[in-house]
């Protein structure tokens, strides 16, 4: 069974940094896209950063502060978050669009979420 496991959330002061990790495990044939979404209380889930193929896409609100990177050999994606702001507080979800060895088509997969709280 394929799953996404996140780590690295926590409480940080404004201006601080955190690094999130997400590892995909199981019988994976291919990963087409992988990245991060977030959802704050009372708001819809939104894209934070995503890589697809050789390209990356960032939300305007995090450009210049967050960096997404990946380790293909480990099926892992990272999100380095710098200069964090209180408005970055949210539950961060790892996302992947991938194909299992037992299936013909790609599907969406989500992690369980990791809480990031930015507060003094």
Short mmCIF file of C-alpha atoms in Angstrom, two decimals:
data_model
loop_
_atom_site.label_atom_id
_atom_site.label_comp_id
_atom_site.label_asym_id
_atom_site.label_seq_id
_atom_site.Cartn_x
_atom_site.Cartn_y
_atom_site.Cartn_z
CA UNK A 1 0.00 0.00 0.00
CA UNK A 2 1.32 3.40 -0.98
CA UNK A 3 1.42 6.13 1.61
CA UNK A 4 2.87 9.57 2.24
CA UNK A 5 4.46 10.27 5.60
CA UNK A 6 5.18 13.85 6.64
CA UNK A 7 7.43 15.20 9.37
CA UNK A 8 8.95 18.47 10.51
CA UNK A 9 6.04 20.62 11.62
CA UNK A 10 5.98 22.51 14.89
CA UNK A 11 5.84 25.85 16.64
CA UNK A 12 8.16 28.63 15.51
CA UNK A 13 8.43 32.35 16.12
CA UNK A 14 7.83 34.86 13.33
CA UNK A 15 10.93 35.14 11.17
CA UNK A 16 12.00 31.62 12.00
CA UNK A 17 12.46 28.59 9.79
CA UNK A 18 11.16 25.05 9.53
CA UNK A 19 11.83 22.19 7.15
CA UNK A 20 9.09 19.74 6.23
CA UNK A 21 9.77 16.30 4.78
CA UNK A 22 7.47 13.89 3.00
CA UNK A 23 8.43 10.38 2.00
CA UNK A 24 6.39 8.20 -0.33
CA UNK A 25 6.58 4.51 0.37
CA UNK A 26 5.09 1.33 -1.03
CA UNK A 27 4.90 -0.20 -4.47
CA UNK A 28 5.45 2.95 -6.53
CA UNK A 29 6.02 2.76 -10.26
CA UNK A 30 6.28 6.47 -10.99
CA UNK A 31 5.76 9.87 -9.36
CA UNK A 32 4.53 12.54 -11.77
CA UNK A 33 4.17 15.37 -9.27
CA UNK A 34 4.83 15.92 -5.59
CA UNK A 35 4.50 18.86 -3.27
CA UNK A 36 2.69 20.67 -0.49
CA UNK A 37 -0.71 22.18 0.18
CA UNK A 38 -1.95 23.86 3.35
CA UNK A 39 -5.23 24.58 5.03
CA UNK A 40 -5.77 27.17 7.71
CA UNK A 41 -8.86 27.13 9.99
CA UNK A 42 -11.90 28.38 8.14
CA UNK A 43 -10.09 28.51 4.80
CA UNK A 44 -9.88 26.27 1.77
CA UNK A 45 -6.88 24.09 1.07
CA UNK A 46 -4.38 25.91 -1.11
CA UNK A 47 -1.29 25.06 -3.08
CA UNK A 48 2.00 26.01 -1.41
CA UNK A 49 4.64 24.48 -3.68
CA UNK A 50 4.66 21.71 -6.23
CA UNK A 51 7.14 20.15 -8.59
CA UNK A 52 5.98 18.41 -11.73
CA UNK A 53 8.55 17.00 -14.07
CA UNK A 54 11.36 19.54 -14.18
CA UNK A 55 9.28 22.53 -13.15
CA UNK A 56 8.18 23.96 -9.81
CA UNK A 57 5.25 26.14 -8.90
CA UNK A 58 4.86 28.31 -5.80
CA UNK A 59 2.02 30.26 -4.28
CA UNK A 60 2.66 33.99 -4.61
CA UNK A 61 2.51 34.36 -0.83
CA UNK A 62 5.53 32.09 -0.30
CA UNK A 63 7.74 33.01 -3.25
CA UNK A 64 11.19 34.03 -2.09
CA UNK A 65 10.66 32.47 1.34
CA UNK A 66 9.90 28.78 0.71
CA UNK A 67 11.96 26.34 -1.33
CA UNK A 68 10.79 22.94 -2.50
CA UNK A 69 13.36 20.25 -3.24
CA UNK A 70 13.34 16.53 -3.84
CA UNK A 71 15.38 13.39 -3.56
CA UNK A 72 14.20 11.10 -6.32
CA UNK A 73 16.16 8.13 -5.01
CA UNK A 74 14.26 8.34 -1.73
CA UNK A 75 10.88 9.37 -3.20
CA UNK A 76 11.05 12.30 -0.80
CA UNK A 77 10.15 15.95 -1.12
CA UNK A 78 11.19 18.73 1.23
CA UNK A 79 9.86 22.20 1.95
CA UNK A 80 12.31 24.66 3.45
CA UNK A 81 10.27 27.48 4.98
CA UNK A 82 12.13 30.66 5.88
CA UNK A 83 11.04 34.00 7.29
CA UNK A 84 7.81 32.44 8.53
CA UNK A 85 4.84 34.67 9.22
CA UNK A 86 1.79 34.16 11.45
CA UNK A 87 -0.33 33.84 8.29
CA UNK A 88 1.68 30.73 7.37
CA UNK A 89 0.03 28.93 10.27
CA UNK A 90 -1.85 25.96 8.86
CA UNK A 91 -2.02 22.22 8.52
CA UNK A 92 0.42 21.31 5.77
CA UNK A 93 -0.40 18.33 3.58
CA UNK A 94 1.95 16.41 1.37
CA UNK A 95 0.51 15.60 -2.05
CA UNK A 96 1.63 13.26 -4.79
CA UNK A 97 0.29 12.27 -8.21
CA UNK A 98 1.71 8.83 -8.77
CA UNK A 99 1.15 5.36 -10.12
CA UNK A 100 1.33 2.17 -8.14
CA UNK A 101 2.90 -0.92 -9.69
CA UNK A 102 -0.46 -2.70 -9.55
CA UNK A 103 -2.45 0.01 -11.31
CA UNK A 104 -2.72 1.35 -14.85
CA UNK A 105 -3.42 4.96 -14.01
CA UNK A 106 -2.03 7.74 -11.88
CA UNK A 107 -3.95 8.83 -8.77
CA UNK A 108 -3.90 11.57 -6.16
CA UNK A 109 -2.41 10.75 -2.77
CA UNK A 110 -2.40 12.82 0.41
CA UNK A 111 -0.49 12.67 3.65
CA UNK A 112 -2.12 12.98 7.05
CA UNK A 113 -0.95 16.55 7.53
CA UNK A 114 1.58 18.22 9.82
CA UNK A 115 0.80 21.33 11.84
CA UNK A 116 2.87 24.48 11.42
CA UNK A 117 2.21 27.26 13.92
CA UNK A 118 3.94 30.62 13.68
CA UNK A 119 3.48 32.64 16.84
CA UNK A 120 5.42 34.68 19.35
#
